[in-house]
mmCIF file of C-alpha atoms in Angstrom:
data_model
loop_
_atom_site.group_PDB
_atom_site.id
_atom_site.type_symbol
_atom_site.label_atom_id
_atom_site.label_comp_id
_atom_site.label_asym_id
_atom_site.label_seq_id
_atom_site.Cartn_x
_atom_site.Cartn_y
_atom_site.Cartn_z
ATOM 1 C CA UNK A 1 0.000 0.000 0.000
ATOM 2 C CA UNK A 2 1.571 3.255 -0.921
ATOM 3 C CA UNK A 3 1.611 6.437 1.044
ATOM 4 C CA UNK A 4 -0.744 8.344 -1.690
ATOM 5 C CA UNK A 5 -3.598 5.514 -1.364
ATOM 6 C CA UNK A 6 -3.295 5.920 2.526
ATOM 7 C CA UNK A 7 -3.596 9.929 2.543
ATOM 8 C CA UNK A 8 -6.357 9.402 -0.396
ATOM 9 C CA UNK A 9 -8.108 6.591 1.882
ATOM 10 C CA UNK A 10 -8.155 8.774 5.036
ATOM 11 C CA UNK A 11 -9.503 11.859 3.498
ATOM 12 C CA UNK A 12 -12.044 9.224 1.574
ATOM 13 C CA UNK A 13 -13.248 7.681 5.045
ATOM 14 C CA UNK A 14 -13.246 11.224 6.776
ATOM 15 C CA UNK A 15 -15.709 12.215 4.534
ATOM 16 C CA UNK A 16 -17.773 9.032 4.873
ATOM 17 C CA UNK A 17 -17.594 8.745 8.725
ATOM 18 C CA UNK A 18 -18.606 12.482 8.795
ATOM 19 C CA UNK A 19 -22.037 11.359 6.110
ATOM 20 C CA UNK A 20 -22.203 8.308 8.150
ATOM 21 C CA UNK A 21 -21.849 6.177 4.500
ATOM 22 C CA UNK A 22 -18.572 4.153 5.154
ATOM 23 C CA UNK A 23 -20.121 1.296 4.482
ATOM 24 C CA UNK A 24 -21.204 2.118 1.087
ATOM 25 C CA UNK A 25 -18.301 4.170 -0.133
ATOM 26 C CA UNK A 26 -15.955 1.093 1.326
ATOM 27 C CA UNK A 27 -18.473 -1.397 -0.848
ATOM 28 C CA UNK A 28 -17.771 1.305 -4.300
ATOM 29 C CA UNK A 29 -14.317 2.131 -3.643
ATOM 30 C CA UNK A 30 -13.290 -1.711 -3.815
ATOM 31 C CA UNK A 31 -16.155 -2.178 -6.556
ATOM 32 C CA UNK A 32 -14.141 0.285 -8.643
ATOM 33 C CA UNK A 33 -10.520 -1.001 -7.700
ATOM 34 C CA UNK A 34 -11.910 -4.321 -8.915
ATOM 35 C CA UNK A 35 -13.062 -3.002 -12.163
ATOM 36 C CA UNK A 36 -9.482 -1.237 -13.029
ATOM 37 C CA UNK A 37 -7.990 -4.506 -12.018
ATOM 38 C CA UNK A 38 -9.869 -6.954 -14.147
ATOM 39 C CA UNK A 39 -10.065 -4.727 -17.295
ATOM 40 C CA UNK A 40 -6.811 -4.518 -19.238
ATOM 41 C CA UNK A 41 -8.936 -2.202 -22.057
ATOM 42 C CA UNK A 42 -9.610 0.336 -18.958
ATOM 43 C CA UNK A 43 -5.927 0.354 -18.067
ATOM 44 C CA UNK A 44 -4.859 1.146 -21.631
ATOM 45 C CA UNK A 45 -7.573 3.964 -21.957
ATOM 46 C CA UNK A 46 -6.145 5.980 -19.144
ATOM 47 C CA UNK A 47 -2.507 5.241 -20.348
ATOM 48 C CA UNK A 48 -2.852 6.183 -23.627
ATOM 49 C CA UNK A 49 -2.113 9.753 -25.157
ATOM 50 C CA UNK A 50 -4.169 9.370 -27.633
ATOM 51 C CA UNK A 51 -7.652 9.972 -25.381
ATOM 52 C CA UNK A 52 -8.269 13.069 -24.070
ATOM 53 C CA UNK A 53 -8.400 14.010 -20.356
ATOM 54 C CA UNK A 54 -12.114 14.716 -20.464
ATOM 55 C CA UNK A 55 -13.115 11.208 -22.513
ATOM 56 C CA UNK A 56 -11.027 9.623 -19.984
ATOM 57 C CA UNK A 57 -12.849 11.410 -17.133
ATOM 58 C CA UNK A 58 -16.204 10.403 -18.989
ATOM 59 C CA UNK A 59 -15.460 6.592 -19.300
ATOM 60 C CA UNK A 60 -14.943 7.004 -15.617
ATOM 61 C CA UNK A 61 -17.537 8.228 -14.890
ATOM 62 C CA UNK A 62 -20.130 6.361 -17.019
ATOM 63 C CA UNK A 63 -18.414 3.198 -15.117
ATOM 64 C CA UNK A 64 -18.847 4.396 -11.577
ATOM 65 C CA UNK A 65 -22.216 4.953 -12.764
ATOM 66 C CA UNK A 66 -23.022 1.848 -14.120
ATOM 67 C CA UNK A 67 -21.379 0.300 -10.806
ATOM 68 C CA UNK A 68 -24.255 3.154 -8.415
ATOM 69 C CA UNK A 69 -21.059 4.773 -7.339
ATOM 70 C CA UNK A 70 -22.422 7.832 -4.963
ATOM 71 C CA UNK A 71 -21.254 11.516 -5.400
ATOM 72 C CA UNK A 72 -18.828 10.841 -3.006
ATOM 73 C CA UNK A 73 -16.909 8.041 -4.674
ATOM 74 C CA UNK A 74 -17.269 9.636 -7.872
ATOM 75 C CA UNK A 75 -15.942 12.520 -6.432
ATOM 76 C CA UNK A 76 -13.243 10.595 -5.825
ATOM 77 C CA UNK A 77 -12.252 9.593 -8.585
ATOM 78 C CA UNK A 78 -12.932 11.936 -10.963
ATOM 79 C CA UNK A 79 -10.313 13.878 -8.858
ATOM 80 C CA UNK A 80 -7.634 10.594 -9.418
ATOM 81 C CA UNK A 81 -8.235 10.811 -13.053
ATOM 82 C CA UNK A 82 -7.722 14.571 -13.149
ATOM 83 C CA UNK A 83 -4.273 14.439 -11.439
ATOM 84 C CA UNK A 84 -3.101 11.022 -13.502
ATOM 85 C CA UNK A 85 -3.341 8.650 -10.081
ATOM 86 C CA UNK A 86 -6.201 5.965 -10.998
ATOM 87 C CA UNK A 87 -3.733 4.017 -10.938
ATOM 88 C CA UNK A 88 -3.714 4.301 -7.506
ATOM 89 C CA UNK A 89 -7.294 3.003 -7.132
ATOM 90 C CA UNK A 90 -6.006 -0.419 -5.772
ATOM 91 C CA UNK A 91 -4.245 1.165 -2.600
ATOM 92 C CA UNK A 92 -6.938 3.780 -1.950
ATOM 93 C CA UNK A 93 -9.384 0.846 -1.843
ATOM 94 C CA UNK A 94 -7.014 -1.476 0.605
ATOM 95 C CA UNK A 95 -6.143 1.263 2.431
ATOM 96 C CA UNK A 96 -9.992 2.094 3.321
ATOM 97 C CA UNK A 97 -10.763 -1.175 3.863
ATOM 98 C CA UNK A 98 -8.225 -1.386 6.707
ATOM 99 C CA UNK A 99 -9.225 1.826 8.499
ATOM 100 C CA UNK A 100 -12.491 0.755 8.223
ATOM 101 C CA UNK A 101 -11.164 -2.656 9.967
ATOM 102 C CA UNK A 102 -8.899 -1.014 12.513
ATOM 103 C CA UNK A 103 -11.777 1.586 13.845
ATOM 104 C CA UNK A 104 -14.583 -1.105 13.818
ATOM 105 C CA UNK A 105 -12.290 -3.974 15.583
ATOM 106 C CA UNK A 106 -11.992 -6.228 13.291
ATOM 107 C CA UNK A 107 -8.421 -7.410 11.724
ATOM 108 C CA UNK A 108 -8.019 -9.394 7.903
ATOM 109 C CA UNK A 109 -6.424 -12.807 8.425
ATOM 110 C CA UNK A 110 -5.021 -13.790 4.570
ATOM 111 C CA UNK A 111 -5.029 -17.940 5.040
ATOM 112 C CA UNK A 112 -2.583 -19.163 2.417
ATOM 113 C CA UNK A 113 -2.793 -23.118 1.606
ATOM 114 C CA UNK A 114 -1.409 -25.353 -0.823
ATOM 115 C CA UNK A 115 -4.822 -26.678 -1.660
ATOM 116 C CA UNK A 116 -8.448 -25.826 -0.939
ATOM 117 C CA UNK A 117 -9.303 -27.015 2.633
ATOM 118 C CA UNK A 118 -13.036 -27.460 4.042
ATOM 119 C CA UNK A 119 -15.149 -24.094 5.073
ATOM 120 C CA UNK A 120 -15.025 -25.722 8.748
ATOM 121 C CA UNK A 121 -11.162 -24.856 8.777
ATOM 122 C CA UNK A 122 -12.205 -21.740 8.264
ATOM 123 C CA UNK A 123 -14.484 -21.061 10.961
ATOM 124 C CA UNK A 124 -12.109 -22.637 13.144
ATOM 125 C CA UNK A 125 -9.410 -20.389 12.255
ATOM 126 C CA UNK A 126 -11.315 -17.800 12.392
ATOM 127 C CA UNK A 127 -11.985 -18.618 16.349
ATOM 128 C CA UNK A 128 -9.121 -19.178 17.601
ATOM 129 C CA UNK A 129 -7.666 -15.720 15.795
ATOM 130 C CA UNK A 130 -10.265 -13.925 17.517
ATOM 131 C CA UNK A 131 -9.428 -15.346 20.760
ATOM 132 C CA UNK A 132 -5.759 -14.582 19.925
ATOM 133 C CA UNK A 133 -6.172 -11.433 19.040
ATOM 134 C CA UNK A 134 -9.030 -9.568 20.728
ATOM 135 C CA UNK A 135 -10.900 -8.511 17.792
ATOM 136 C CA UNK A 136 -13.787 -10.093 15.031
ATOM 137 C CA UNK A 137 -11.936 -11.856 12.364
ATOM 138 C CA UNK A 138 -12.385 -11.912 8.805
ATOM 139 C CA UNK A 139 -10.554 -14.353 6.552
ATOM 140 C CA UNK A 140 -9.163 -13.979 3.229
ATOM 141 C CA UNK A 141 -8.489 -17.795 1.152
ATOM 142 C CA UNK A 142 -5.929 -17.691 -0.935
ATOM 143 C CA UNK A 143 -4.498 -21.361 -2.570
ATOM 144 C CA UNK A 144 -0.601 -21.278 -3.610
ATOM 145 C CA UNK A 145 0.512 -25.036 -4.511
ATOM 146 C CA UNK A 146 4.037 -23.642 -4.103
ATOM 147 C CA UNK A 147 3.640 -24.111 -0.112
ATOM 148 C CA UNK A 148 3.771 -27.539 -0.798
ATOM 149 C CA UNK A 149 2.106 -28.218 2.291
ATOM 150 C CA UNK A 150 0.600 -26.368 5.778
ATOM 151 C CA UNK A 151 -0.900 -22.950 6.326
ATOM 152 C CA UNK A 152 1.016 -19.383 5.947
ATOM 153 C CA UNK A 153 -1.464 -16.857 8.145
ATOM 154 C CA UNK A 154 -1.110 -13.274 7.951
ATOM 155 C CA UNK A 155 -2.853 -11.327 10.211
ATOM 156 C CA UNK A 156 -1.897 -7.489 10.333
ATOM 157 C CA UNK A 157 1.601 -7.446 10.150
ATOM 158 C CA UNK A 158 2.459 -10.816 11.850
ATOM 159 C CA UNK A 159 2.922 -13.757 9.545
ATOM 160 C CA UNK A 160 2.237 -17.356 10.671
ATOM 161 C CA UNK A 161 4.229 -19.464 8.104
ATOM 162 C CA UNK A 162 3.884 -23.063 8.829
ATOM 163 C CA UNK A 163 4.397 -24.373 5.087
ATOM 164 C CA UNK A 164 6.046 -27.392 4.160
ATOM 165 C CA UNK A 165 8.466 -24.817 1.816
ATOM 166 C CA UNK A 166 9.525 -22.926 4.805
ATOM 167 C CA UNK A 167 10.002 -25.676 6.847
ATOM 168 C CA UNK A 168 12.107 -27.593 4.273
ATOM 169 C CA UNK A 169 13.778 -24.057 3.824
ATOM 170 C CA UNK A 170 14.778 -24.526 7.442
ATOM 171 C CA UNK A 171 15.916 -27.922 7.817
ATOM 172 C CA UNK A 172 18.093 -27.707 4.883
ATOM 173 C CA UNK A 173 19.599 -24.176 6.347
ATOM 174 C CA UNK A 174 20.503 -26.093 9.723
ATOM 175 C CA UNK A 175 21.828 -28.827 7.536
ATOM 176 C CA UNK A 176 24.135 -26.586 5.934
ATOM 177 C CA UNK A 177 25.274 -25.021 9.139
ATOM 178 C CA UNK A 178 25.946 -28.818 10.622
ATOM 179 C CA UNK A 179 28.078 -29.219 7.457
ATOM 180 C CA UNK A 180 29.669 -26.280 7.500
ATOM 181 C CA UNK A 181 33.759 -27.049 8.582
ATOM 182 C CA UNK A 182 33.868 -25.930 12.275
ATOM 183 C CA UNK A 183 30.415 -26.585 13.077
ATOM 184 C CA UNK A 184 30.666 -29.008 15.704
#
């Protein structure tokens, strides 16, 4: 998250919190993030020379539309389009989300496995993190056959990596140390 989507993000949710819609903008913000991400054509529009400022600014616009964006949110980013930062959208949007997180008391827990595990995992997980740390829960699934095996957990700033990779990253590390002339 860069520095620009946090100072956008704050001055986003200070005007939400103050129109008591944080809810809504949060729900627009990421609909729009999600919309830059998953449309290469959108990217190229805004990148290229060739359009104008103000058709860029009105393809924005008619999208945030189309998606019920409120006055607020397209506000928002009619202003990023007018000062070249769309592509910014992305941190805005996780930037919000986690002040919206940190000032309601719940955390994001991203649960990385090597395959798809059962939804009561989950809801375990999701239990015990609570109890761990003090606050409602929400859990992000994310599947990565390059962990080989286990769970990498990432809650706030604290990772939980009990893969198979980082495991076998560590055995063969002390291995190397035991093998290693002078070691013993």
């Amino acid at each position: 998250m860069s520095a620009l989507g946090r100072r956008y993000a704050k001055a986003l949710y200070a005007l939400a919190s103050g129109d008591q819609s944080v809810d809504r903008v949060q729900r627009e913000i990421v609909a729009i993030a999600d919309a830059w991400d998953a449309s290469e054509e959108l990217r190229n529009v805004f990148d290229n020379p060739a359009f104008s400022q103000e058709a860029k600014k009105k393809v924005l616009v008619t999208i945030a539309t189309q998606l019920g964006a409120s006055h607020m949110v397209l506000s928002t980013v009619s202003l990023l389009a007018d000062r070249r930062r769309l592509r910014y959208v992305r941190d805005i949007s996780d930037a919000f989300v986690a002040i919206v997180e940190r000032t309601s008391g719940r955390v994001r827990a991203e649960v990385i496995t090597a395959s798809a595990l059962p939804d009561a995992y989950y809801v375990q997980l999701a239990k015990v993190l609570s109890e761990a740390t003090g606050r409602e829960v929400t859990i992000t699934k994310k599947v990565d056959p390059s962990i080989i095996g286990g769970v990498v957990t990432r809650v706030g700033d604290t990772v939980y990596d009990g893969s198979l990779k980082n495991r076998l990253s560590d055995l063969k590390s002390e291995l190397l140390a035991q093998a290693a002339p002078g070691a013993r």
